[in-house]
Tab-separated table of C-alpha atoms in Angstrom:
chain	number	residue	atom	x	y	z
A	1	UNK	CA	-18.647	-2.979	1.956
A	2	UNK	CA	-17.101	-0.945	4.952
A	3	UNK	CA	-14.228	1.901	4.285
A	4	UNK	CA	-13.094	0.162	6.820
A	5	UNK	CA	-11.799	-2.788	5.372
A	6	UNK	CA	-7.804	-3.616	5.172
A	7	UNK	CA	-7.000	-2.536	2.090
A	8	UNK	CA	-3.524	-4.804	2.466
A	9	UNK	CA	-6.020	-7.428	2.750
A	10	UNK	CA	-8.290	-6.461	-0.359
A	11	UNK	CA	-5.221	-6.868	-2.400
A	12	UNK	CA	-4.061	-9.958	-1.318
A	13	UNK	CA	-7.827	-11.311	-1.572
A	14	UNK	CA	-8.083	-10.330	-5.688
A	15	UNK	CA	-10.876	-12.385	-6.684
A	16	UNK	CA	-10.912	-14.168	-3.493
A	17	UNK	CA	-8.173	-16.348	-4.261
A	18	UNK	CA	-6.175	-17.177	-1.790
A	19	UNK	CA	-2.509	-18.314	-1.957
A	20	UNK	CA	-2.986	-19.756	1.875
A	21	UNK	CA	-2.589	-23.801	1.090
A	22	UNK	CA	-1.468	-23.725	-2.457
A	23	UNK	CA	1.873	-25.637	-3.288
A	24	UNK	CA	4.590	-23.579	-4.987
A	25	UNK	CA	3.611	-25.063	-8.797
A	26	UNK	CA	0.381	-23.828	-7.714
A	27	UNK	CA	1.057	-20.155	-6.392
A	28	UNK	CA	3.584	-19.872	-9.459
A	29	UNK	CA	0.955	-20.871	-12.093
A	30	UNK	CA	-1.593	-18.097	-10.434
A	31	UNK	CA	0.650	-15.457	-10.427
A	32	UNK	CA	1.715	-16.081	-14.446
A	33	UNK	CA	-2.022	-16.198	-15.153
A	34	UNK	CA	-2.756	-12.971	-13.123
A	35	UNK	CA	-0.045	-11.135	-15.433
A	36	UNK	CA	-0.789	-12.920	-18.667
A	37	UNK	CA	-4.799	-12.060	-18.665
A	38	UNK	CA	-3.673	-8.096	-16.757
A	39	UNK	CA	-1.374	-7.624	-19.470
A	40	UNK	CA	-3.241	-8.842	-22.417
A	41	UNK	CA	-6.599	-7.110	-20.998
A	42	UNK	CA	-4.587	-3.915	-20.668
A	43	UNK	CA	-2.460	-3.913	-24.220
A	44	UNK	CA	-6.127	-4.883	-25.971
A	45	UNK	CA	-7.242	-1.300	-23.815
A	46	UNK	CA	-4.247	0.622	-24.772
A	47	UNK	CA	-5.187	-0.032	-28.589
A	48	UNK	CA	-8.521	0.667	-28.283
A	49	UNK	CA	-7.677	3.819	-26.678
A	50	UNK	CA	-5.218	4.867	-28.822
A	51	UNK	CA	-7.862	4.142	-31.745
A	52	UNK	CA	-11.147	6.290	-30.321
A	53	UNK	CA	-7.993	8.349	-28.750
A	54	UNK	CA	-8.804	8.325	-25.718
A	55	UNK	CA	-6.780	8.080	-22.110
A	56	UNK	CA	-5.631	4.158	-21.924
A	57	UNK	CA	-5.035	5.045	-18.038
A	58	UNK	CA	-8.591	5.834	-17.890
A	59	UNK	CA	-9.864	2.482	-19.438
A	60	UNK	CA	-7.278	0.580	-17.464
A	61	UNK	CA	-8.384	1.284	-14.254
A	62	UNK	CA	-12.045	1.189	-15.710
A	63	UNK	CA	-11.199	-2.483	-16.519
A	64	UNK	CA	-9.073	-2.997	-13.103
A	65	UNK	CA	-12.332	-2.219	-11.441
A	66	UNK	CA	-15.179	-4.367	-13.581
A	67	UNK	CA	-12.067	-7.200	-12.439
A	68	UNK	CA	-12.567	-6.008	-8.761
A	69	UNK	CA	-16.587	-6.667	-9.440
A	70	UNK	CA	-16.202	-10.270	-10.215
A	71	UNK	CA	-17.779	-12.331	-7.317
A	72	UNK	CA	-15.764	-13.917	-5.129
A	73	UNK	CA	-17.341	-17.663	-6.285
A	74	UNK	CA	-15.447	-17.097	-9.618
A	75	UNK	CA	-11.845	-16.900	-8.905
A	76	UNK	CA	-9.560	-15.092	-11.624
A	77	UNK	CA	-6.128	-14.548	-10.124
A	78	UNK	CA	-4.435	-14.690	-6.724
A	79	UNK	CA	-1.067	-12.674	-5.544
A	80	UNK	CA	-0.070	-12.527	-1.900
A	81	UNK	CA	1.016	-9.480	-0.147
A	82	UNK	CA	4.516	-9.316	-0.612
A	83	UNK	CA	4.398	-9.733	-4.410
A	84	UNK	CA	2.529	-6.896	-4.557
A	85	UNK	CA	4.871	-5.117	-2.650
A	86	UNK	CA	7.275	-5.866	-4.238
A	87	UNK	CA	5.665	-5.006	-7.692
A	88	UNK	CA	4.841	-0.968	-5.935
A	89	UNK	CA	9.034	-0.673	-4.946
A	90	UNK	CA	10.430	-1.795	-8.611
A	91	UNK	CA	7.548	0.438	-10.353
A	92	UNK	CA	8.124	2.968	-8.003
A	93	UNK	CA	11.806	2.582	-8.556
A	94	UNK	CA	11.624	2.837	-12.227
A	95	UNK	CA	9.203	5.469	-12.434
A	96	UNK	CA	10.997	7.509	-10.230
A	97	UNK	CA	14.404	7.083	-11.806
A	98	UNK	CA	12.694	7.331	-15.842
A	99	UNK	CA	11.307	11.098	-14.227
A	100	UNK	CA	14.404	12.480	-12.481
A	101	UNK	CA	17.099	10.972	-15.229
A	102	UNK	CA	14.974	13.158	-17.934
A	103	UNK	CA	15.535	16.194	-15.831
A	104	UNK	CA	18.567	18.209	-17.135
A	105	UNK	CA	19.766	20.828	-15.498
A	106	UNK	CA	21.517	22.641	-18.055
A	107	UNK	CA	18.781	22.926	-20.245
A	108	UNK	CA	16.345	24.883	-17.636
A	109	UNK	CA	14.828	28.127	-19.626
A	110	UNK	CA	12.397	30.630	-19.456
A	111	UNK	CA	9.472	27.459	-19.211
A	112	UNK	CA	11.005	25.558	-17.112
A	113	UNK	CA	12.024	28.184	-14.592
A	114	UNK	CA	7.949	29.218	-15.051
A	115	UNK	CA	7.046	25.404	-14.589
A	116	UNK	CA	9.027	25.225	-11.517
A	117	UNK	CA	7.214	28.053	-9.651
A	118	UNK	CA	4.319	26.683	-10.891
A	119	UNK	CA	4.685	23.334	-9.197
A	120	UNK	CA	5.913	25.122	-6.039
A	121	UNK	CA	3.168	27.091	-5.728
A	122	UNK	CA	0.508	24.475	-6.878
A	123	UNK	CA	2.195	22.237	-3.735
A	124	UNK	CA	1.824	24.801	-1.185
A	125	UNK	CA	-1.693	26.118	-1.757
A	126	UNK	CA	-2.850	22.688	-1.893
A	127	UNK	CA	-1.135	21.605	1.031
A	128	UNK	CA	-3.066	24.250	2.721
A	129	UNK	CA	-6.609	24.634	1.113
A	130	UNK	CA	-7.285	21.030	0.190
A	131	UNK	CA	-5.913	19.778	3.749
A	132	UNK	CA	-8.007	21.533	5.208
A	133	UNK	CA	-11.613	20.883	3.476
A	134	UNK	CA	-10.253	17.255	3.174
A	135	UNK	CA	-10.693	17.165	7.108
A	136	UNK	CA	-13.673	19.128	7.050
A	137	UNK	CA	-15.233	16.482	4.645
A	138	UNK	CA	-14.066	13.616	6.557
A	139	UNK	CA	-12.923	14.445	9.916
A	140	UNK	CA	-10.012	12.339	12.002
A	141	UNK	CA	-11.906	9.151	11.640
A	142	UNK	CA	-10.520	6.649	14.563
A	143	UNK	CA	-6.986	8.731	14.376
A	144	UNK	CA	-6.063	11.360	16.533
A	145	UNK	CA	-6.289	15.000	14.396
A	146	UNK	CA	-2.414	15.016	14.251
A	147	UNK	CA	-2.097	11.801	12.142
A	148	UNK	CA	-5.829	12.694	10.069
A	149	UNK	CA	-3.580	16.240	9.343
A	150	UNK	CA	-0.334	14.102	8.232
A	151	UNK	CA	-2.927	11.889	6.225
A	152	UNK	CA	-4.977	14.321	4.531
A	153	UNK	CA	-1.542	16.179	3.461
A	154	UNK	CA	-0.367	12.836	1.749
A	155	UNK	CA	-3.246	13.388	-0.230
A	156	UNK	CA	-3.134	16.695	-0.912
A	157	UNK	CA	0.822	16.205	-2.160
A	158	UNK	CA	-0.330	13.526	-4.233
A	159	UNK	CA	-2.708	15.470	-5.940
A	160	UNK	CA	-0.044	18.088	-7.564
A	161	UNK	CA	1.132	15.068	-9.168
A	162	UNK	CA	0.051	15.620	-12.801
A	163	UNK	CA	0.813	13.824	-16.225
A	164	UNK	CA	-0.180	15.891	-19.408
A	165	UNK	CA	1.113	13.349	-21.553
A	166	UNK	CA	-1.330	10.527	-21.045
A	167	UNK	CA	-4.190	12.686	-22.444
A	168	UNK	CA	-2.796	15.158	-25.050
A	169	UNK	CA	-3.322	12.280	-27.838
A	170	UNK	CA	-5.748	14.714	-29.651
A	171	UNK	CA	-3.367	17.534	-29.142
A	172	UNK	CA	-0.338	15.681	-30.336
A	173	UNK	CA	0.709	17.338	-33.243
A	174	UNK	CA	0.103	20.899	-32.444
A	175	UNK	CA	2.327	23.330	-30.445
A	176	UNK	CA	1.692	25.791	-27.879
A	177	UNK	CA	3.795	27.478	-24.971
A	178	UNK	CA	0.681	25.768	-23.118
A	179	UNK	CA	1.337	22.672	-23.882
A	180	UNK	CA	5.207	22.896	-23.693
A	181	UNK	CA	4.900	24.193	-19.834
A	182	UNK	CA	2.104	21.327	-18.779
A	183	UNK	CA	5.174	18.805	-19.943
A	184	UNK	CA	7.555	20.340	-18.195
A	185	UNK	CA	5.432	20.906	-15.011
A	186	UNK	CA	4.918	16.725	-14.862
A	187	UNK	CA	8.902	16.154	-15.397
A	188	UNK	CA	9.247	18.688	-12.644
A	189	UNK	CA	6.055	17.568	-9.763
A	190	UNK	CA	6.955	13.942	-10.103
A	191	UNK	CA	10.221	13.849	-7.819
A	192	UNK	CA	8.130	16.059	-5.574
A	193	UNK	CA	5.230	14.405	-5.579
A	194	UNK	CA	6.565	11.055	-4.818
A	195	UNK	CA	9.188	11.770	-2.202
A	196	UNK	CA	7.015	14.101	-0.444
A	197	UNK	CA	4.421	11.890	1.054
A	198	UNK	CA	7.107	8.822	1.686
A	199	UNK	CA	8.993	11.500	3.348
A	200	UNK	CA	6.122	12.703	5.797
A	201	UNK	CA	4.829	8.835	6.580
A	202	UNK	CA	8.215	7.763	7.692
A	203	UNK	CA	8.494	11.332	10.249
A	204	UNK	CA	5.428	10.618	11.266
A	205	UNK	CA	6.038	7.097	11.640
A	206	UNK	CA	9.042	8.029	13.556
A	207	UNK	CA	7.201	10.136	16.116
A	208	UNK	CA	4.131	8.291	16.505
A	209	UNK	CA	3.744	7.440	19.888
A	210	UNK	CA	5.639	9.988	21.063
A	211	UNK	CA	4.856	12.935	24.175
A	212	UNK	CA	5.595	16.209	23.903
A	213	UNK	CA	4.769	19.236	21.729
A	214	UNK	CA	5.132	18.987	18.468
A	215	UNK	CA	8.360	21.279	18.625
A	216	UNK	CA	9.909	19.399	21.057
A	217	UNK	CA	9.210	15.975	19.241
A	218	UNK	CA	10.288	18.312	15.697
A	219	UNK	CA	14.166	18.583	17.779
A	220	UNK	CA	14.223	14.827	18.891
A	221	UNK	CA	13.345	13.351	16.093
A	222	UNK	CA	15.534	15.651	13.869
A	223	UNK	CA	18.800	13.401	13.690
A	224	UNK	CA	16.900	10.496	12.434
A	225	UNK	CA	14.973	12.958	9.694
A	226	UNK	CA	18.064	14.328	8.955
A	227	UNK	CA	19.600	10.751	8.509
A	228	UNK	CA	16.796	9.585	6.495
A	229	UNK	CA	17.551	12.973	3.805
A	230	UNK	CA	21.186	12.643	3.757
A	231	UNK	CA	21.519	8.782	3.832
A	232	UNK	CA	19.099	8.536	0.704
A	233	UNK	CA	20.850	11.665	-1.228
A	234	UNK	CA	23.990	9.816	0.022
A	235	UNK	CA	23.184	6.530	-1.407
A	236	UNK	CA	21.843	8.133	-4.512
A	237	UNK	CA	25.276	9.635	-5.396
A	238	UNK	CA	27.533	6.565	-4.399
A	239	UNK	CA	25.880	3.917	-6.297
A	240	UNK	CA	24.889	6.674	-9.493
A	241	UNK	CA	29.019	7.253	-9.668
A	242	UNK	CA	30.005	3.328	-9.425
A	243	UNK	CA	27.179	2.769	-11.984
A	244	UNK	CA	28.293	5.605	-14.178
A	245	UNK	CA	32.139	4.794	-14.142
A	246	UNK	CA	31.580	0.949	-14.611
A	247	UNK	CA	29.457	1.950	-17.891
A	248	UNK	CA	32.033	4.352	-18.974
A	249	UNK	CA	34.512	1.490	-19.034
A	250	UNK	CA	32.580	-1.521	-19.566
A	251	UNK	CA	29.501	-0.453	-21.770
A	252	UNK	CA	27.477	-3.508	-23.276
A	253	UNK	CA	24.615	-2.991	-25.492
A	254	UNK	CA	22.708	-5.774	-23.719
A	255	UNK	CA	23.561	-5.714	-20.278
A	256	UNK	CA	24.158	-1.946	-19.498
A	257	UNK	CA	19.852	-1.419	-19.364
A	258	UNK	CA	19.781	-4.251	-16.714
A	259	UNK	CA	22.485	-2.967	-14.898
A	260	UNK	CA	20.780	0.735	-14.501
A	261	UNK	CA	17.565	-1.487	-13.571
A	262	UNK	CA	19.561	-3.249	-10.632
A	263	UNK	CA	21.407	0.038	-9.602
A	264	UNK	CA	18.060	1.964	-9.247
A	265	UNK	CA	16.833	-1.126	-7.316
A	266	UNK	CA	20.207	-1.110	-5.004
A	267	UNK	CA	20.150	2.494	-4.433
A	268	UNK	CA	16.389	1.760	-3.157
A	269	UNK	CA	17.324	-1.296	-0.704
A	270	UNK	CA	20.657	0.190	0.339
A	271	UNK	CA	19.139	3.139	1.530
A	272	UNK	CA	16.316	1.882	3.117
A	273	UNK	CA	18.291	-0.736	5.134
A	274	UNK	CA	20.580	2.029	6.703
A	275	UNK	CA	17.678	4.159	7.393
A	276	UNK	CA	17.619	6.154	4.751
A	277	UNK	CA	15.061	7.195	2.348
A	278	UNK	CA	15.081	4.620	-0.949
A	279	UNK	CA	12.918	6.860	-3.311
A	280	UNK	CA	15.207	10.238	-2.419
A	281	UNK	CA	17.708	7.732	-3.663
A	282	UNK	CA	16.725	6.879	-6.948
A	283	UNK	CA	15.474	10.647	-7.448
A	284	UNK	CA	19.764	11.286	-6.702
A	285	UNK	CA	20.977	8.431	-8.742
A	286	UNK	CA	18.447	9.396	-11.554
A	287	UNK	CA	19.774	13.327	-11.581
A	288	UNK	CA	23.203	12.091	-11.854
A	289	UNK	CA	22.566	9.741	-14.368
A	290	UNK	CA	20.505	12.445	-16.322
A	291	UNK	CA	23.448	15.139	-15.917
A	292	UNK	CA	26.220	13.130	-16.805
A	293	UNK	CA	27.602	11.752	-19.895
A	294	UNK	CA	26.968	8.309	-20.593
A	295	UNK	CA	27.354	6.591	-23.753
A	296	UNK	CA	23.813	5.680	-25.384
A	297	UNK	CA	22.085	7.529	-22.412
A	298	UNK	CA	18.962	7.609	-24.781
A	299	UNK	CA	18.816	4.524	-25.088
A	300	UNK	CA	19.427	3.267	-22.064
A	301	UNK	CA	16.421	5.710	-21.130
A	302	UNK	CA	14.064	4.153	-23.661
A	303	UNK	CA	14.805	0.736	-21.912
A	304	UNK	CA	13.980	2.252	-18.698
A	305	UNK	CA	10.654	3.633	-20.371
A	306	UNK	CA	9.900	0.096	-21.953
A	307	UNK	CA	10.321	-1.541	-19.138
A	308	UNK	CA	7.932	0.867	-17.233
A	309	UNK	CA	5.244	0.436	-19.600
A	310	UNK	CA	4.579	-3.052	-18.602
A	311	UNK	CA	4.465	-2.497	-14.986
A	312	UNK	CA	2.504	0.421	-15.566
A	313	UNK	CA	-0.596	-1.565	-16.979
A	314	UNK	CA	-0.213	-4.194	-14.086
A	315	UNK	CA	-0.473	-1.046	-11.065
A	316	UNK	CA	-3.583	0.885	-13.176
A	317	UNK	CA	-5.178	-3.062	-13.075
A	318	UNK	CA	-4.240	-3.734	-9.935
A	319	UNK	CA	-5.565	-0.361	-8.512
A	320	UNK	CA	-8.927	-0.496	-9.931
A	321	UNK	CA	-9.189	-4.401	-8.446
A	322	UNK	CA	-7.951	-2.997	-5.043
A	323	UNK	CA	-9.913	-0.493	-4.250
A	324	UNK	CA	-13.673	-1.276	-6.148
A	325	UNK	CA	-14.509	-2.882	-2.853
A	326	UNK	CA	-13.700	0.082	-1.031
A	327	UNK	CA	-15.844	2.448	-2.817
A	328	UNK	CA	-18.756	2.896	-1.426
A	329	UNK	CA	-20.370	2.915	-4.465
A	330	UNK	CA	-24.008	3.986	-3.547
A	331	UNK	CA	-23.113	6.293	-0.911
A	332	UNK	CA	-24.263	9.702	-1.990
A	333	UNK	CA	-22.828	11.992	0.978
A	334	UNK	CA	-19.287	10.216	-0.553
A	335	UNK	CA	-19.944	11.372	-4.254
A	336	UNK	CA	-21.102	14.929	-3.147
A	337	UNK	CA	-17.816	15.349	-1.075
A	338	UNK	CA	-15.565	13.923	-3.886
A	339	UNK	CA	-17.258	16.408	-6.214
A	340	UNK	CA	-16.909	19.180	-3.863
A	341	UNK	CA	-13.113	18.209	-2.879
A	342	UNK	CA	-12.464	17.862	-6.924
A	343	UNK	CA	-13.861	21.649	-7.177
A	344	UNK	CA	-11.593	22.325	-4.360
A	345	UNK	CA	-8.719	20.929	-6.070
A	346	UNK	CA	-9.173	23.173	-9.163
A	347	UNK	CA	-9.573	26.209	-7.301
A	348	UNK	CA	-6.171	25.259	-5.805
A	349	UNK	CA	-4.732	24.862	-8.876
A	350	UNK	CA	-6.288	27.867	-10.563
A	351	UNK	CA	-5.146	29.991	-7.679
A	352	UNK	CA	-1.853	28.800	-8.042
A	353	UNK	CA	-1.833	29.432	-11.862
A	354	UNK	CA	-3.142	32.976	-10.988
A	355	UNK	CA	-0.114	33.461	-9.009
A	356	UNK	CA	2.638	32.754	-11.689
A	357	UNK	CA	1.289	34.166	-14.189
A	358	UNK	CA	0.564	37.312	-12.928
A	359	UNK	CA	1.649	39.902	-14.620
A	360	UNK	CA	2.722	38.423	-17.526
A	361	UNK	CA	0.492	38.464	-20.208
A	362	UNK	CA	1.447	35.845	-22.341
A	363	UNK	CA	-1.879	33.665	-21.309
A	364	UNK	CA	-5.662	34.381	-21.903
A	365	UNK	CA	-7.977	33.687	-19.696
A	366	UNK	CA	-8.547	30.917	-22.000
A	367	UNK	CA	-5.197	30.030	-21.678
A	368	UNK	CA	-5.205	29.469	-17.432
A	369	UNK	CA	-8.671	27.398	-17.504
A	370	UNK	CA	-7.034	25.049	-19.812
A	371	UNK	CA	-4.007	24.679	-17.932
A	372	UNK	CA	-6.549	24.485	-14.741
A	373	UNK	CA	-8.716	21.809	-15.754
A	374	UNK	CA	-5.442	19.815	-17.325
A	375	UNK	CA	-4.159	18.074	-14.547
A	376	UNK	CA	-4.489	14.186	-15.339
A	377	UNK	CA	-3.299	11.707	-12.429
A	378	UNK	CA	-0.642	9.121	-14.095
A	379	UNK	CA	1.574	6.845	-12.976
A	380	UNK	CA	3.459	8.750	-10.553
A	381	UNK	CA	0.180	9.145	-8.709
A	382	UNK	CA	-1.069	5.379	-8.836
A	383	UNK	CA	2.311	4.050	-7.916
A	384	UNK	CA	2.121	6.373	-4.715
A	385	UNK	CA	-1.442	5.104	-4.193
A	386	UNK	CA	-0.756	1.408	-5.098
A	387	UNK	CA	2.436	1.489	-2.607
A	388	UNK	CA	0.713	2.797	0.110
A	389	UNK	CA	-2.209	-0.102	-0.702
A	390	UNK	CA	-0.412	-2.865	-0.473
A	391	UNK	CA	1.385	-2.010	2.730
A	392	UNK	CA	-1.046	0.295	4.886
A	393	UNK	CA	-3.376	-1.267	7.339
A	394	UNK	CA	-4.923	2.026	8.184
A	395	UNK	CA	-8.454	2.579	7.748
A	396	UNK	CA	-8.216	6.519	7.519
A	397	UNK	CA	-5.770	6.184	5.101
A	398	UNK	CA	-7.536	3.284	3.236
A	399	UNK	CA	-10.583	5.623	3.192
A	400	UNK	CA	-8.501	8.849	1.521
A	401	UNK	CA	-6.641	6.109	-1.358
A	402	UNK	CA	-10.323	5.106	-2.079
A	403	UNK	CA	-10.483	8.476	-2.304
A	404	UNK	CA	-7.408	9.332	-4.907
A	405	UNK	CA	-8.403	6.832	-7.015
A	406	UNK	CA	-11.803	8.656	-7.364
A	407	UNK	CA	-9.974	11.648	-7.992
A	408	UNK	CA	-7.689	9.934	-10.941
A	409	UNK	CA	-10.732	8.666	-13.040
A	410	UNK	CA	-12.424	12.834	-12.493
A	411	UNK	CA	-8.819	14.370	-13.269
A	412	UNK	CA	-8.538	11.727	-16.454
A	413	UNK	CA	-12.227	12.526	-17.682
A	414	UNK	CA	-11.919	16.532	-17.448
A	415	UNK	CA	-8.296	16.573	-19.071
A	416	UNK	CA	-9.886	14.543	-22.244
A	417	UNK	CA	-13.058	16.761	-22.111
A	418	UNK	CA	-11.420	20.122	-22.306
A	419	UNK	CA	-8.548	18.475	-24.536
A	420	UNK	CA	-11.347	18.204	-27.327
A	421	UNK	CA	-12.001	21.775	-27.389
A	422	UNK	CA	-8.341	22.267	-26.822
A	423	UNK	CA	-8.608	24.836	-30.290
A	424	UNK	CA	-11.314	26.994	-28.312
A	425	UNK	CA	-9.035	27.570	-25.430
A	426	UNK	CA	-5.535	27.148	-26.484
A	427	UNK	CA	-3.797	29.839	-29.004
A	428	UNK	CA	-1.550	26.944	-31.431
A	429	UNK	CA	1.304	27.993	-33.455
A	430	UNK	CA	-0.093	27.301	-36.469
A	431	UNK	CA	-3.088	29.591	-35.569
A	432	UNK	CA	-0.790	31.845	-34.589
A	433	UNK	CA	1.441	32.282	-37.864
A	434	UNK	CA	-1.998	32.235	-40.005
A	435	UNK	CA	-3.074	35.082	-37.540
A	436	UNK	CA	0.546	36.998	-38.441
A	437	UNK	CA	-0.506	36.255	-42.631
A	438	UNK	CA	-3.565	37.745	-42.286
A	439	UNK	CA	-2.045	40.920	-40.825
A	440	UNK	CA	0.355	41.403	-43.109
């Protein structure tokens, strides 16, 4: 099948169901049997995973995709468009407000601060290097080289996006300064690497169309840029302290976890109806949240996280049904430039590794190809990508999701690779204090 095809369309089409005709019992009964089989499917993967310990994201997509194969003659599930959209903005809320909340400012340190330059240099060579083989590989498509540009950044953002956690199941129980800084680089790309690429559609969005150079369109367009920053940080910060104070007074052990559900959800529509941006929201209501004192805070956190979970299995599904179709699965000249543009990617990232560590000395060599080939795709990444597939009708785009996707399943499969020989590149702290015995 074309690249071409609407990938709005290939979601709404899931097993060539559709919704058009059906009564409401109908369309209701379709959409509980689309999440009962997704979520039993993908809690039977997460225990297999955890048992050959292996990445459950991985297999979930793997199994989202063998869904995507079925033929269209055998109808599984059907959701319409706007379900699905909805489904992206509360797992995107969530996600988004579970990352920032966990962020604490006062306990930045010596890892964090090298985790931070780490993600801010990781952005910025990518942005650069992988934009620009990305339209070497692929050109502008149907677009004009402006919007192919903003697209192939999007992608390159996305790609910093990184989530140790989902693979270091063999590495669980062992310590390293490794380790500790790949955890605290995810906590810290995650706000970037969501709001970043939201944040460049909607400016480009809001200049499209226009005449000018892109300076001049850069100072007419600035006001409503500027609106879109401070009305979402604004946002953020109004409904975070009404949240916070209510909870101070009126804290219920039952209803408190729902009520920081519908405040991330508010700060998200609130902002986005006054033209503001609703994921810089959440990001601000979540760093409040996170830096002030709440009562139960972890708990309420671990509600957050719970609830999470479950839409997590239903986007990985959902992504690897969305996008099989638009695979072109026995194109070669695709494969060869995914390989190539993974290669790319780790360059990037080596590069940027390089960079902050330079100097230093507290990593082998070892050491920086570890942290190199580590950079697993989680659900930060396929709530971006599952967003952005349920509500673009852009074939360019369409093409570089496709694309992502490819580039989850290689970041997923390297991470657990070089995660098994973890002990031949990574110095533990176990190894370490037998190392200090033997010396003395």
């Amino acid at each position: 099948m074309a690249n071409g095809t609407m990938l709005a369309e290939n979601i709404t089409d899931v097993a060539a169901a559709s919704v058009t005709g059906m009564s409401v019992s109908d369309l209701a009964g379709s959409y509980l049997l689309g999440i009962a089989l997704i979520l039993v499917g993908g809690i039977l993967i997460s225990i297999i995973a955890k048992k050959v310990k292996l990445s459950n994201i991985l297999l979930l997509i793997v199994f989202g995709l063998a869904l995507g194969a079925v033929p269209e003659r055998y109808p599984l599930f059907a959701f319409d468009g706007s379900f699905l959209i909805s489904l992206g903005i509360l797992t995107l809320a969530m996600i988004v407000f579970d990352g920032t909340s966990r962020f604490k400012i006062k306990d930045v340190d010596a890892i964090s601060f090298l985790a931070l330059k780490l993600v801010l240099a990781f952005t910025i060579v990518t942005m650069v290097l992988l934009t620009v083989f990305v339209l070497f590989a692929f050109g502008k498509g149907d677009v004009s080289w402006f919007a192919a540009a903003i697209y192939a950044m999007v992608f390159s953002i996305i790609m910093v996006g990184t989530d140790p956690g989902s693979v270091f199941v063999l590495l669980q129980n062992k310590k390293s300064k490794v380790i500790d800084l790949l955890k605290v680089e995810a906590i810290m790309n995650t706000p970037v690497m969501v709001l970043l690429p939201f944040l460049l559609l909607d400016i480009f969005a809001t200049i499209s169309g226009s005449t000018g150079s892109l300076l001049d369109l850069f100072v007419q367009y600035l006001p409503e840029i500027l609106l879109q920053i401070v009305a979402g940080l604004g946002t953020g910060v109004v409904v975070g302290f009404v949240v916070i104070k209510l909870m101070r007074k009126f804290y219920s052990e039952e209803l408190s976890p729902i009520a920081l559900m519908v405040a991330a959800l508010l700060a998200y529509v609130i902002s986005d109806k006054i033209g503001g941006s609703g994921v810089l929201a959440v990001a601000a209501l979540g760093v409040w949240f996170g830096n002030t004192y709440v009562r139960e805070k972890s708990s309420l956190q671990e509600f957050s996280s719970h609830l999470s979970l479950s839409l997590e299995i239903l986007v990985y599904v959902l992504i690897g049904v969305a996008t099989f179709s638009t695979i072109p699965w026995g194109d070669g000249g695709f494969w060869l430039r995914a390989v190539l543009l993974y290669l790319v990617l780790f360059v990037c990232r080596m590069i940027s590794i390089l960079i902050v560590t330079k100097g230093s000395g507290e990593y082998t060599p070892k050491e920086k190809v570890f942290m190199a080939a580590n950079m697993p795709k989680g659900i930060a990444v396929a709530v971006v990508v599952f967003t952005f597939l349920a509500s673009s009708h852009d074939p360019y785009l369409g093409r570089l999701l496709s694309l992502t996707v490819v580039f989850m399943i290689f970041s997923l499969l390297s991470a657990s690779i070089i995660d098994r020989f973890g002990d031949y590149f990574v110095r533990f702290s176990d190894e370490k204090q037998k190392d200090s015995a033997n010396v003395a």
